[in-house]
Amino acid sequence: MPIYTAPTRDTRFVVNELIRLESYGNLPGFESATPDMTDAIIEEAGRFVSEVIAPLNLSGDKEGCTRHPDGSVTTPTGFKDAYRQYVEGGWGTLSAPEAYGGQGLPHVMGFIMEKYLATANQAFAMYPGLANGAISAIIAKGSPEQQAKYLPKMVTGEWLGTMNLTEPHCGTDLGMIRTRAEPQADGSYAITGTKIFISAGDHDLTENIIHLVLAKTPGAPESSKGISLFIVPKFIVNDDGSLGEKNGVSVGSIEEKMGIHGNATCVMNYDGAKGWMVGEENKGLAAMFIMMNAARLGVGMQGLAQAEVAYQNGLAYALDRRQGRALTGPADPQAKADPIIVHPDVRRMLMDAKTFIEGMRALCLWGALQVDLSHKAATAEERQMADDLISLLTPVIKGYGTDMGYKVATDMQQVWGGHGYIAENGMDQFVRDARIAMIYEGTNGVQAMDLVGRKLALNGGRAIQAFFALIDAECAEETSDETVKLVAERLAKANGELKAATMWFMQNAMANPNNLGAGAYAYMTLTGIVSLGLMWLRMAKVAAAAIADGAEDKAFYEAKLTCARHWATRYTTEAGALRRQVEAGGETIMALTPEQLAIA
Ligand SMILES: Cc1cc2nc3c(=O)[nH]c(=O)nc-3n(C[C@H](O)[C@H](O)[C@H](O)COP(=O)(O)OP(=O)(O)OC[C@H]3O[C@@H](n4cnc5c(N)ncnc54)[C@H](O)[C@@H]3O)c2cc1C
């Protein structure tokens, strides 16, 4: 049975010492986020997910979800009771607006809970996770009546929500959707069409499910400019809030899939279902991006989540499993063999993983803080800066974060050797569950294109220039600490490679857009490495200062400095190679004909 312990000490380090949530106490919602309060939430959230949610991960994977002959769907044994406890504990309400029954705490706290849930059980976490995207869209674009009708119960978790974008013939290119929305005399729309791959499409966790559905009204342009967004409840909600008749939406089937078996991925049939438009006609794409941006950060955290749980199990195994002897001579001469943790190659995988996980946690929570600041910072300039940074880095957190999450999960499976491949040990589940995060919410290739095709050039490159300036300033600070010096020097160099790659795009993408597309992935990876470096430089500074101040927990801070050096000496070596990949352009990538691509 795999183990899981919530990393509360490291989370508190990021919240209290790195991003210093307390220092924003003058902003609305932050005043109650004192260290006492946030520490208590972190500890209790950790206890809840470790005791209630994690034990259902392996069993949920084995049992999966069931569609019954009457079309109803049930989740794996234990999910319903665990979800009840989740709602009763108010865990989904941490960062939701107080106006709808939320606790109004900073986004950072909601992100921590979301991440803990996904580490303990990604399939389970996706039920409330998808609802968060739907809630964000209704808050941003819903009418006051829609907000009053749906949000209070969605925020408390009494009802869950879904996102219905994908259709059999279109996933990335949503401009092609065929689902139709016919206006009705009563102001509603009749929604007809088929959506596939809908996460949490149906289940037995809540009495109602609020589907957000993309569809086209009659005569709408045949492109993404013709998409509108609709609320389609599973059960119609009466004006007094009670539930009315069952709507014309049903589950055709549950997809058989590689992982996240505990989450019902459904084919949804809309058969003249009653829907209500959210926002303006043909402006569904803007609303959709609100859902997707919230969801993309959440999916980036899933990469971190699977890496984290796989790492805990990889480390435990490396300490226990005995094979061979340390290169420097027996570490445990009394035993017939040493634990495999003595082998540098096993250590390589563990150190790569730990460095990614702790760096990524910092990046995700710093990113969550930018979301908060983009709404609540004191000045318009600060709000804009935060918005620029999080918009720029959302595809990086999603794309790089999930690529690395998958890599770490497979590395930890590798630490288990052949036993990692045997299903009963559970390491394969982490790999299978991690894999989907690279695909949904826009594939990682599409994230890379979002970064270079949209985000780089936006507002004359304001966001990327702000990012460069942030890193330059961080690297330029004087220090006497050798680790901080090393990390600053390597980060400045990697940032230089990123600047050069950016410049190359500016000079070569207009002439041939394939140059942009061909280099996008390498550029996203390079930005990911640099972003992680920014976090490691900041963490190294905090750790060095804590040690100089005589911190009690010296070993914790020393480990931070070692990981910072690991980032500086091992992660940055790729930076130059990635820049050169960008500069190679699209020539070889686009040269061959389909016939030449076939291997004769
Ligand atoms: C388990 C699971 C759960 C899901 N949950 C949901 C959900 O809740 N709601 C929902 O609406 N959808 C959901 N999806 C759908 C998911 O978001 C899509 O599968 C994904 O966006 C990719 O679309 P596609 O599968 O049609 O691939 P395609 O769009 O056909 O892409 C195929 C390949 O082409 C590449 N490609 C396509 N267009 C471009 C481009 N312009 N530039 C560069 N490369 C491109 C892609 O990167 C990919 O490698 C889910 C999918 C799965 C498997």
PDB file of N, CA and C in Angstrom, residues 44-76:
ATOM      1  N   GLU A  44      -4.309  20.946   9.520  1.00  0.00           N
ATOM      2  CA  GLU A  44      -5.578  20.221   9.536  1.00  0.00           C
ATOM      3  C   GLU A  44      -5.909  19.687   8.136  1.00  0.00           C
ATOM      4  N   ALA A  45      -5.609  20.478   7.106  1.00  0.00           N
ATOM      5  CA  ALA A  45      -5.832  19.999   5.726  1.00  0.00           C
ATOM      6  C   ALA A  45      -4.963  18.769   5.473  1.00  0.00           C
ATOM      7  N   GLY A  46      -3.726  18.830   5.934  1.00  0.00           N
ATOM      8  CA  GLY A  46      -2.812  17.700   5.762  1.00  0.00           C
ATOM      9  C   GLY A  46      -3.340  16.459   6.454  1.00  0.00           C
ATOM     10  N   ARG A  47      -3.854  16.642   7.674  1.00  0.00           N
ATOM     11  CA  ARG A  47      -4.387  15.493   8.407  1.00  0.00           C
ATOM     12  C   ARG A  47      -5.602  14.920   7.671  1.00  0.00           C
ATOM     13  N   PHE A  48      -6.492  15.801   7.233  1.00  0.00           N
ATOM     14  CA  PHE A  48      -7.723  15.343   6.569  1.00  0.00           C
ATOM     15  C   PHE A  48      -7.402  14.531   5.305  1.00  0.00           C
ATOM     16  N   VAL A  49      -6.537  15.084   4.441  1.00  0.00           N
ATOM     17  CA  VAL A  49      -6.288  14.351   3.185  1.00  0.00           C
ATOM     18  C   VAL A  49      -5.506  13.057   3.447  1.00  0.00           C
ATOM     19  N   SER A  50      -4.596  13.078   4.424  1.00  0.00           N
ATOM     20  CA  SER A  50      -3.811  11.870   4.697  1.00  0.00           C
ATOM     21  C   SER A  50      -4.701  10.763   5.257  1.00  0.00           C
ATOM     22  N   GLU A  51      -5.638  11.147   6.130  1.00  0.00           N
ATOM     23  CA  GLU A  51      -6.445  10.125   6.810  1.00  0.00           C
ATOM     24  C   GLU A  51      -7.691   9.724   6.031  1.00  0.00           C
ATOM     25  N   VAL A  52      -8.292  10.674   5.332  1.00  0.00           N
ATOM     26  CA  VAL A  52      -9.601  10.392   4.713  1.00  0.00           C
ATOM     27  C   VAL A  52      -9.500  10.152   3.197  1.00  0.00           C
ATOM     28  N   ILE A  53      -8.684  10.943   2.513  1.00  0.00           N
ATOM     29  CA  ILE A  53      -8.698  10.899   1.043  1.00  0.00           C
ATOM     30  C   ILE A  53      -7.658   9.919   0.481  1.00  0.00           C
ATOM     31  N   ALA A  54      -6.426   9.968   1.006  1.00  0.00           N
ATOM     32  CA  ALA A  54      -5.352   9.129   0.450  1.00  0.00           C
ATOM     33  C   ALA A  54      -5.679   7.634   0.507  1.00  0.00           C
ATOM     34  N   PRO A  55      -6.301   7.141   1.582  1.00  0.00           N
ATOM     35  CA  PRO A  55      -6.559   5.695   1.623  1.00  0.00           C
ATOM     36  C   PRO A  55      -7.484   5.205   0.501  1.00  0.00           C
ATOM     37  N   LEU A  56      -8.178   6.132  -0.186  1.00  0.00           N
ATOM     38  CA  LEU A  56      -9.098   5.724  -1.259  1.00  0.00           C
ATOM     39  C   LEU A  56      -8.442   5.770  -2.637  1.00  0.00           C
ATOM     40  N   ASN A  57      -7.148   6.092  -2.687  1.00  0.00           N
ATOM     41  CA  ASN A  57      -6.514   6.289  -3.990  1.00  0.00           C
ATOM     42  C   ASN A  57      -6.350   4.978  -4.751  1.00  0.00           C
ATOM     43  N   LEU A  58      -5.704   4.010  -4.117  1.00  0.00           N
ATOM     44  CA  LEU A  58      -5.440   2.734  -4.790  1.00  0.00           C
ATOM     45  C   LEU A  58      -6.747   1.978  -5.032  1.00  0.00           C
ATOM     46  N   SER A  59      -7.612   1.941  -4.019  1.00  0.00           N
ATOM     47  CA  SER A  59      -8.869   1.197  -4.168  1.00  0.00           C
ATOM     48  C   SER A  59      -9.754   1.850  -5.238  1.00  0.00           C
ATOM     49  N   GLY A  60      -9.747   3.190  -5.287  1.00  0.00           N
ATOM     50  CA  GLY A  60     -10.537   3.899  -6.297  1.00  0.00           C
ATOM     51  C   GLY A  60     -10.025   3.600  -7.696  1.00  0.00           C
ATOM     52  N   ASP A  61      -8.707   3.464  -7.815  1.00  0.00           N
ATOM     53  CA  ASP A  61      -8.093   3.151  -9.112  1.00  0.00           C
ATOM     54  C   ASP A  61      -8.524   1.764  -9.571  1.00  0.00           C
ATOM     55  N   LYS A  62      -8.546   0.827  -8.624  1.00  0.00           N
ATOM     56  CA  LYS A  62      -8.887  -0.561  -8.993  1.00  0.00           C
ATOM     57  C   LYS A  62     -10.375  -0.700  -9.308  1.00  0.00           C
ATOM     58  N   GLU A  63     -11.217  -0.041  -8.508  1.00  0.00           N
ATOM     59  CA  GLU A  63     -12.669  -0.218  -8.677  1.00  0.00           C
ATOM     60  C   GLU A  63     -13.228   0.632  -9.825  1.00  0.00           C
ATOM     61  N   GLY A  64     -12.775   1.843  -9.960  1.00  0.00           N
ATOM     62  CA  GLY A  64     -13.274   2.751 -10.993  1.00  0.00           C
ATOM     63  C   GLY A  64     -14.717   3.170 -10.759  1.00  0.00           C
ATOM     64  N   CYS A  65     -15.268   3.871 -11.761  1.00  0.00           N
ATOM     65  CA  CYS A  65     -16.649   4.353 -11.652  1.00  0.00           C
ATOM     66  C   CYS A  65     -17.557   3.419 -12.454  1.00  0.00           C
ATOM     67  N   THR A  66     -18.840   3.433 -12.112  1.00  0.00           N
ATOM     68  CA  THR A  66     -19.774   2.510 -12.769  1.00  0.00           C
ATOM     69  C   THR A  66     -20.960   3.280 -13.328  1.00  0.00           C
ATOM     70  N   ARG A  67     -21.288   2.980 -14.581  1.00  0.00           N
ATOM     71  CA  ARG A  67     -22.545   3.494 -15.152  1.00  0.00           C
ATOM     72  C   ARG A  67     -23.556   2.356 -15.082  1.00  0.00           C
ATOM     73  N   HIS A  68     -24.663   2.628 -14.439  1.00  0.00           N
ATOM     74  CA  HIS A  68     -25.675   1.596 -14.229  1.00  0.00           C
ATOM     75  C   HIS A  68     -26.667   1.592 -15.394  1.00  0.00           C
ATOM     76  N   PRO A  69     -27.439   0.500 -15.522  1.00  0.00           N
ATOM     77  CA  PRO A  69     -28.371   0.409 -16.666  1.00  0.00           C
ATOM     78  C   PRO A  69     -29.338   1.594 -16.762  1.00  0.00           C
ATOM     79  N   ASP A  70     -29.690   2.201 -15.632  1.00  0.00           N
ATOM     80  CA  ASP A  70     -30.600   3.357 -15.707  1.00  0.00           C
ATOM     81  C   ASP A  70     -29.861   4.650 -16.080  1.00  0.00           C
ATOM     82  N   GLY A  71     -28.567   4.545 -16.371  1.00  0.00           N
ATOM     83  CA  GLY A  71     -27.796   5.720 -16.797  1.00  0.00           C
ATOM     84  C   GLY A  71     -27.118   6.447 -15.656  1.00  0.00           C
ATOM     85  N   SER A  72     -27.421   6.077 -14.412  1.00  0.00           N
ATOM     86  CA  SER A  72     -26.785   6.772 -13.279  1.00  0.00           C
ATOM     87  C   SER A  72     -25.339   6.300 -13.116  1.00  0.00           C
ATOM     88  N   VAL A  73     -24.543   7.124 -12.486  1.00  0.00           N
ATOM     89  CA  VAL A  73     -23.111   6.827 -12.323  1.00  0.00           C
ATOM     90  C   VAL A  73     -22.765   6.841 -10.843  1.00  0.00           C
ATOM     91  N   THR A  74     -22.018   5.826 -10.405  1.00  0.00           N
ATOM     92  CA  THR A  74     -21.546   5.845  -9.018  1.00  0.00           C
ATOM     93  C   THR A  74     -20.019   5.887  -9.002  1.00  0.00           C
ATOM     94  N   THR A  75     -19.503   6.530  -7.980  1.00  0.00           N
ATOM     95  CA  THR A  75     -18.055   6.643  -7.796  1.00  0.00           C
ATOM     96  C   THR A  75     -17.570   5.445  -6.969  1.00  0.00           C
ATOM     97  N   PRO A  76     -16.248   5.240  -6.877  1.00  0.00           N
ATOM     98  CA  PRO A  76     -15.749   4.087  -6.125  1.00  0.00           C
ATOM     99  C   PRO A  76     -16.171   4.134  -4.651  1.00  0.00           C
TER     100      PRO A  76
END
